[in-house]
Amino acid sequence: MTSSSIRHFIPLLLVTVFGVFLTVWITTPEKAPWAGMTYSGVMTKTVVALLLLVMALALTYAAARLAIRDTPHEATGVWRSFWTPETSASSESPNKPIEKIESMIGLHSVKREINSLISRMQIEQQRRLQNISVTATSQHMVFTGPPGVGKTEIARQLGAVYRTLGVLDKGHLVEVDRSDLVAGYVGQTAERTLAVCKRALDGVLFIDEAYALVDGGDGGFGKEAIEVLLKFMEDHRSRIIVIVAGYSNEMRRFISSNPGLASRFAKTIDFPPYRPSELLAIFRQIALERQYELREAGLERLLQPWLADRMKSAEWGNARSIRNLFERVCEVQANRLAASADFGHAIQRITLGDVESAIAKL
């Protein structure tokens, strides 16, 4: 019996039972339980009726708990499952999040990996619909690569795909790092990590710079967080997907630091740094999305030397640094327009002078 059938069957059963008794009492009042009874008799019958009602509700609760076990309604509660709409894997299409992934600039090798992963999940979904057995595989993943290369966004869109395919009930993304999991006192780390895991239940837990959990030098608190995480992943393996992310070498050390991590994170996707041409395309894309007109002539000549210099820095943030540059360009443009009081259509136009001034200030 599914939670959907329970949601409709139980209330109908209770209404039917009470309806029968009310009908008998209304049509034949001489057979009502209070007819010809003394006050004490009425009280006795009332107490018995209440006890029977409590027993019926207790049995209903127990039956509902068994029926919704290991379903998305288990997290929201038994009684709420009677009126909460049941998520349908076929009610949404995974095309929209897939299109968002495909629209991201660059990341060609990542997109191939994601498309392969989605294809496998789609086949598994069809096998379930046809009542064909599906081999249980770990969905947890490792994303490796430098910052600002789209790891978080890919994880967010994957959560949406998991939701539409029925793998996860919500598919929301909970993004954390070491500071969200580890506390400075004994006993607090376990509580904090468990609270984060519960927030991510039925969704995706994304742990950025996860290697800091073993490299933190915190007297073992990071390892305590890992143990809590591993236990939660095992206890709720069908209801949470964990993605850990960070630099390639550091993540390899992180995964090898605990046998439980190595066995659960079976898939690794490597995110390469953006090339200069891709970063230029990202700059243009940001301008287009924010409805700015950008002078194309001379832009590449202006940005190429700046990119070549900044990409050598250990603090380079790829697309993140490009977004920071664009924010500074918008600031320069706003100051220029405010000083000249020249608004109108010029409010959408970014000049090469704006870009050059922004570069000089970074």
mmCIF file of N, CA, C and O in Angstrom, residues 185-248:
data_model
loop_
_atom_site.group_PDB
_atom_site.id
_atom_site.type_symbol
_atom_site.label_atom_id
_atom_site.label_comp_id
_atom_site.label_asym_id
_atom_site.label_seq_id
_atom_site.Cartn_x
_atom_site.Cartn_y
_atom_site.Cartn_z
ATOM 1 N N TYR A 185 34.466 22.757 20.428
ATOM 2 C CA TYR A 185 34.335 22.077 21.711
ATOM 3 C C TYR A 185 33.824 20.652 21.522
ATOM 4 O O TYR A 185 33.097 20.370 20.563
ATOM 5 N N VAL A 186 34.186 19.786 22.443
ATOM 6 C CA VAL A 186 33.793 18.386 22.381
ATOM 7 C C VAL A 186 32.262 18.273 22.412
ATOM 8 O O VAL A 186 31.605 18.903 23.243
ATOM 9 N N GLY A 187 31.737 17.489 21.499
ATOM 10 C CA GLY A 187 30.297 17.249 21.459
ATOM 11 C C GLY A 187 29.527 18.170 20.533
ATOM 12 O O GLY A 187 28.455 17.813 20.043
ATOM 13 N N GLN A 188 30.069 19.373 20.273
ATOM 14 C CA GLN A 188 29.348 20.321 19.430
ATOM 15 C C GLN A 188 29.475 20.010 17.944
ATOM 16 O O GLN A 188 28.565 20.299 17.176
ATOM 17 N N THR A 189 30.590 19.417 17.547
ATOM 18 C CA THR A 189 30.785 19.112 16.122
ATOM 19 C C THR A 189 29.750 18.108 15.632
ATOM 20 O O THR A 189 29.173 18.274 14.550
ATOM 21 N N ALA A 190 29.515 17.073 16.420
ATOM 22 C CA ALA A 190 28.535 16.061 16.022
ATOM 23 C C ALA A 190 27.148 16.686 15.858
ATOM 24 O O ALA A 190 26.436 16.402 14.880
ATOM 25 N N GLU A 191 26.766 17.541 16.789
ATOM 26 C CA GLU A 191 25.455 18.185 16.714
ATOM 27 C C GLU A 191 25.357 19.088 15.496
ATOM 28 O O GLU A 191 24.347 19.094 14.784
ATOM 29 N N ARG A 192 26.414 19.857 15.246
ATOM 30 C CA ARG A 192 26.396 20.785 14.120
ATOM 31 C C ARG A 192 26.354 20.040 12.793
ATOM 32 O O ARG A 192 25.602 20.405 11.886
ATOM 33 N N THR A 193 27.160 18.997 12.667
ATOM 34 C CA THR A 193 27.177 18.222 11.428
ATOM 35 C C THR A 193 25.849 17.524 11.191
ATOM 36 O O THR A 193 25.332 17.498 10.067
ATOM 37 N N LEU A 194 25.279 16.965 12.246
ATOM 38 C CA LEU A 194 23.991 16.289 12.114
ATOM 39 C C LEU A 194 22.898 17.262 11.690
ATOM 40 O O LEU A 194 22.036 16.923 10.868
ATOM 41 N N ALA A 195 22.926 18.475 12.224
ATOM 42 C CA ALA A 195 21.926 19.482 11.852
ATOM 43 C C ALA A 195 22.032 19.842 10.378
ATOM 44 O O ALA A 195 21.019 19.991 9.677
ATOM 45 N N VAL A 196 23.267 19.956 9.879
ATOM 46 C CA VAL A 196 23.469 20.248 8.456
ATOM 47 C C VAL A 196 22.954 19.098 7.589
ATOM 48 O O VAL A 196 22.293 19.314 6.570
ATOM 49 N N CYS A 197 23.252 17.880 7.999
ATOM 50 C CA CYS A 197 22.801 16.709 7.238
ATOM 51 C C CYS A 197 21.273 16.653 7.172
ATOM 52 O O CYS A 197 20.699 16.323 6.129
ATOM 53 N N LYS A 198 20.614 16.974 8.272
ATOM 54 C CA LYS A 198 19.153 16.954 8.294
ATOM 55 C C LYS A 198 18.580 18.024 7.373
ATOM 56 O O LYS A 198 17.539 17.810 6.738
ATOM 57 N N ARG A 199 19.247 19.181 7.293
ATOM 58 C CA ARG A 199 18.801 20.218 6.365
ATOM 59 C C ARG A 199 18.893 19.747 4.930
ATOM 60 O O ARG A 199 18.074 20.130 4.084
ATOM 61 N N ALA A 200 19.879 18.915 4.629
ATOM 62 C CA ALA A 200 20.090 18.446 3.257
ATOM 63 C C ALA A 200 19.302 17.192 2.933
ATOM 64 O O ALA A 200 19.355 16.711 1.792
ATOM 65 N N LEU A 201 18.548 16.648 3.880
ATOM 66 C CA LEU A 201 17.814 15.413 3.648
ATOM 67 C C LEU A 201 16.866 15.580 2.464
ATOM 68 O O LEU A 201 16.163 16.582 2.351
ATOM 69 N N ASP A 202 16.826 14.586 1.582
ATOM 70 C CA ASP A 202 16.045 14.591 0.338
ATOM 71 C C ASP A 202 16.611 15.577 -0.676
ATOM 72 O O ASP A 202 15.914 15.960 -1.626
ATOM 73 N N GLY A 203 17.863 15.990 -0.479
ATOM 74 C CA GLY A 203 18.505 16.895 -1.421
ATOM 75 C C GLY A 203 19.979 16.579 -1.566
ATOM 76 O O GLY A 203 20.429 15.463 -1.310
ATOM 77 N N VAL A 204 20.738 17.599 -1.975
ATOM 78 C CA VAL A 204 22.175 17.448 -2.218
ATOM 79 C C VAL A 204 22.937 18.258 -1.183
ATOM 80 O O VAL A 204 22.680 19.455 -0.994
ATOM 81 N N LEU A 205 23.868 17.616 -0.504
ATOM 82 C CA LEU A 205 24.772 18.289 0.427
ATOM 83 C C LEU A 205 26.099 18.520 -0.287
ATOM 84 O O LEU A 205 26.777 17.568 -0.680
ATOM 85 N N PHE A 206 26.464 19.790 -0.475
ATOM 86 C CA PHE A 206 27.690 20.157 -1.188
ATOM 87 C C PHE A 206 28.687 20.707 -0.174
ATOM 88 O O PHE A 206 28.442 21.741 0.454
ATOM 89 N N ILE A 207 29.806 20.001 0.008
ATOM 90 C CA ILE A 207 30.826 20.409 0.978
ATOM 91 C C ILE A 207 32.029 20.942 0.211
ATOM 92 O O ILE A 207 32.774 20.174 -0.414
ATOM 93 N N ASP A 208 32.204 22.243 0.234
ATOM 94 C CA ASP A 208 33.313 22.871 -0.481
ATOM 95 C C ASP A 208 34.591 22.800 0.365
ATOM 96 O O ASP A 208 34.537 22.883 1.599
ATOM 97 N N GLU A 209 35.717 22.630 -0.319
ATOM 98 C CA GLU A 209 37.018 22.486 0.352
ATOM 99 C C GLU A 209 36.932 21.440 1.467
ATOM 100 O O GLU A 209 37.367 21.660 2.603
ATOM 101 N N ALA A 210 36.379 20.296 1.115
ATOM 102 C CA ALA A 210 36.146 19.237 2.107
ATOM 103 C C ALA A 210 37.434 18.719 2.716
ATOM 104 O O ALA A 210 37.430 18.204 3.848
ATOM 105 N N TYR A 211 38.546 18.857 2.011
ATOM 106 C CA TYR A 211 39.820 18.364 2.540
ATOM 107 C C TYR A 211 40.226 19.071 3.830
ATOM 108 O O TYR A 211 41.032 18.568 4.603
ATOM 109 N N ALA A 212 39.648 20.261 4.086
ATOM 110 C CA ALA A 212 39.959 20.989 5.314
ATOM 111 C C ALA A 212 39.492 20.235 6.556
ATOM 112 O O ALA A 212 39.951 20.518 7.666
ATOM 113 N N LEU A 213 38.609 19.262 6.374
ATOM 114 C CA LEU A 213 38.139 18.476 7.518
ATOM 115 C C LEU A 213 39.245 17.588 8.089
ATOM 116 O O LEU A 213 39.213 17.240 9.270
ATOM 117 N N VAL A 214 40.209 17.222 7.262
ATOM 118 C CA VAL A 214 41.318 16.390 7.751
ATOM 119 C C VAL A 214 42.618 17.169 7.842
ATOM 120 O O VAL A 214 43.569 16.715 8.470
ATOM 121 N N ASP A 215 42.666 18.365 7.230
ATOM 122 C CA ASP A 215 43.888 19.171 7.260
ATOM 123 C C ASP A 215 43.796 20.327 8.239
ATOM 124 O O ASP A 215 44.669 21.175 8.300
ATOM 125 N N GLY A 216 42.711 20.358 9.026
ATOM 126 C CA GLY A 216 42.477 21.533 9.864
ATOM 127 C C GLY A 216 43.317 21.613 11.118
ATOM 128 O O GLY A 216 43.436 22.669 11.728
ATOM 129 N N GLY A 217 43.900 20.505 11.567
ATOM 130 C CA GLY A 217 44.686 20.535 12.787
ATOM 131 C C GLY A 217 43.877 20.962 13.990
ATOM 132 O O GLY A 217 44.312 21.758 14.814
ATOM 133 N N ASP A 218 42.662 20.417 14.111
ATOM 134 C CA ASP A 218 41.730 20.858 15.154
ATOM 135 C C ASP A 218 41.577 19.835 16.272
ATOM 136 O O ASP A 218 40.579 19.831 16.981
ATOM 137 N N GLY A 219 42.529 18.938 16.387
ATOM 138 C CA GLY A 219 42.447 17.951 17.452
ATOM 139 C C GLY A 219 41.435 16.853 17.209
ATOM 140 O O GLY A 219 40.966 16.218 18.163
ATOM 141 N N GLY A 220 41.089 16.614 15.960
ATOM 142 C CA GLY A 220 40.200 15.500 15.635
ATOM 143 C C GLY A 220 38.748 15.880 15.431
ATOM 144 O O GLY A 220 37.928 15.012 15.126
ATOM 145 N N PHE A 221 38.388 17.155 15.571
ATOM 146 C CA PHE A 221 36.992 17.553 15.382
ATOM 147 C C PHE A 221 36.547 17.345 13.929
ATOM 148 O O PHE A 221 35.403 17.000 13.661
ATOM 149 N N GLY A 222 37.451 17.599 12.980
ATOM 150 C CA GLY A 222 37.123 17.380 11.573
ATOM 151 C C GLY A 222 36.829 15.922 11.280
ATOM 152 O O GLY A 222 35.892 15.597 10.547
ATOM 153 N N LYS A 223 37.631 15.033 11.884
ATOM 154 C CA LYS A 223 37.395 13.601 11.691
ATOM 155 C C LYS A 223 36.087 13.174 12.341
ATOM 156 O O LYS A 223 35.401 12.263 11.855
ATOM 157 N N GLU A 224 35.729 13.827 13.434
ATOM 158 C CA GLU A 224 34.441 13.538 14.066
ATOM 159 C C GLU A 224 33.303 13.910 13.125
ATOM 160 O O GLU A 224 32.308 13.170 13.002
ATOM 161 N N ALA A 225 33.439 15.035 12.443
ATOM 162 C CA ALA A 225 32.419 15.446 11.480
ATOM 163 C C ALA A 225 32.299 14.430 10.346
ATOM 164 O O ALA A 225 31.187 14.115 9.894
ATOM 165 N N ILE A 226 33.433 13.885 9.901
ATOM 166 C CA ILE A 226 33.405 12.885 8.836
ATOM 167 C C ILE A 226 32.682 11.630 9.298
ATOM 168 O O ILE A 226 31.875 11.047 8.549
ATOM 169 N N GLU A 227 32.942 11.198 10.521
ATOM 170 C CA GLU A 227 32.277 9.991 11.039
ATOM 171 C C GLU A 227 30.769 10.182 11.117
ATOM 172 O O GLU A 227 29.991 9.284 10.766
ATOM 173 N N VAL A 228 30.327 11.361 11.581
ATOM 174 C CA VAL A 228 28.889 11.635 11.648
ATOM 175 C C VAL A 228 28.300 11.649 10.244
ATOM 176 O O VAL A 228 27.213 11.108 9.999
ATOM 177 N N LEU A 229 29.027 12.269 9.316
ATOM 178 C CA LEU A 229 28.558 12.343 7.930
ATOM 179 C C LEU A 229 28.415 10.951 7.317
ATOM 180 O O LEU A 229 27.407 10.641 6.679
ATOM 181 N N LEU A 230 29.418 10.102 7.527
ATOM 182 C CA LEU A 230 29.375 8.752 6.968
ATOM 183 C C LEU A 230 28.210 7.943 7.533
ATOM 184 O O LEU A 230 27.533 7.216 6.796
ATOM 185 N N LYS A 231 27.971 8.067 8.821
ATOM 186 C CA LYS A 231 26.856 7.341 9.431
ATOM 187 C C LYS A 231 25.519 7.828 8.883
ATOM 188 O O LYS A 231 24.619 7.035 8.598
ATOM 189 N N PHE A 232 25.386 9.149 8.727
ATOM 190 C CA PHE A 232 24.142 9.692 8.196
ATOM 191 C C PHE A 232 23.931 9.238 6.751
ATOM 192 O O PHE A 232 22.807 8.912 6.350
ATOM 193 N N MET A 233 24.997 9.212 5.964
ATOM 194 C CA MET A 233 24.904 8.752 4.576
ATOM 195 C C MET A 233 24.452 7.300 4.515
ATOM 196 O O MET A 233 23.690 6.906 3.619
ATOM 197 N N GLU A 234 24.910 6.498 5.462
ATOM 198 C CA GLU A 234 24.526 5.086 5.488
ATOM 199 C C GLU A 234 23.091 4.915 5.962
ATOM 200 O O GLU A 234 22.321 4.129 5.387
ATOM 201 N N ASP A 235 22.703 5.656 6.996
ATOM 202 C CA ASP A 235 21.350 5.525 7.540
ATOM 203 C C ASP A 235 20.289 6.054 6.587
ATOM 204 O O ASP A 235 19.137 5.618 6.629
ATOM 205 N N HIS A 236 20.661 7.008 5.721
ATOM 206 C CA HIS A 236 19.699 7.634 4.803
ATOM 207 C C HIS A 236 20.234 7.589 3.375
ATOM 208 O O HIS A 236 20.153 8.571 2.642
ATOM 209 N N ARG A 237 20.764 6.447 2.974
ATOM 210 C CA ARG A 237 21.467 6.359 1.702
ATOM 211 C C ARG A 237 20.577 6.600 0.485
ATOM 212 O O ARG A 237 21.087 6.932 -0.586
ATOM 213 N N SER A 238 19.265 6.433 0.626
ATOM 214 C CA SER A 238 18.377 6.685 -0.516
ATOM 215 C C SER A 238 17.778 8.086 -0.493
ATOM 216 O O SER A 238 16.999 8.439 -1.376
ATOM 217 N N ARG A 239 18.165 8.891 0.507
ATOM 218 C CA ARG A 239 17.518 10.188 0.664
ATOM 219 C C ARG A 239 18.484 11.374 0.682
ATOM 220 O O ARG A 239 18.051 12.504 0.889
ATOM 221 N N ILE A 240 19.736 11.138 0.457
ATOM 222 C CA ILE A 240 20.688 12.246 0.413
ATOM 223 C C ILE A 240 21.826 11.898 -0.524
ATOM 224 O O ILE A 240 22.240 10.731 -0.617
ATOM 225 N N ILE A 241 22.289 12.900 -1.259
ATOM 226 C CA ILE A 241 23.457 12.746 -2.125
ATOM 227 C C ILE A 241 24.484 13.783 -1.682
ATOM 228 O O ILE A 241 24.174 14.973 -1.570
ATOM 229 N N VAL A 242 25.692 13.330 -1.409
ATOM 230 C CA VAL A 242 26.746 14.206 -0.910
ATOM 231 C C VAL A 242 27.783 14.401 -2.016
ATOM 232 O O VAL A 242 28.246 13.441 -2.636
ATOM 233 N N ILE A 243 28.125 15.658 -2.258
ATOM 234 C CA ILE A 243 29.174 16.008 -3.214
ATOM 235 C C ILE A 243 30.240 16.781 -2.458
ATOM 236 O O ILE A 243 29.952 17.808 -1.831
ATOM 237 N N VAL A 244 31.461 16.268 -2.473
ATOM 238 C CA VAL A 244 32.584 16.956 -1.821
ATOM 239 C C VAL A 244 33.460 17.555 -2.911
ATOM 240 O O VAL A 244 33.656 16.959 -3.976
ATOM 241 N N ALA A 245 33.983 18.751 -2.662
ATOM 242 C CA ALA A 245 34.700 19.468 -3.711
ATOM 243 C C ALA A 245 35.969 20.100 -3.179
ATOM 244 O O ALA A 245 36.078 20.416 -1.982
ATOM 245 N N GLY A 246 36.929 20.302 -4.086
ATOM 246 C CA GLY A 246 38.178 20.958 -3.723
ATOM 247 C C GLY A 246 39.248 20.721 -4.766
ATOM 248 O O GLY A 246 38.999 20.097 -5.816
ATOM 249 N N TYR A 247 40.453 21.202 -4.491
ATOM 250 C CA TYR A 247 41.574 20.992 -5.399
ATOM 251 C C TYR A 247 41.875 19.498 -5.554
ATOM 252 O O TYR A 247 41.669 18.714 -4.619
ATOM 253 N N SER A 248 42.384 19.128 -6.718
ATOM 254 C CA SER A 248 42.552 17.708 -7.076
ATOM 255 C C SER A 248 43.439 16.955 -6.095
ATOM 256 O O SER A 248 43.040 15.912 -5.553
#
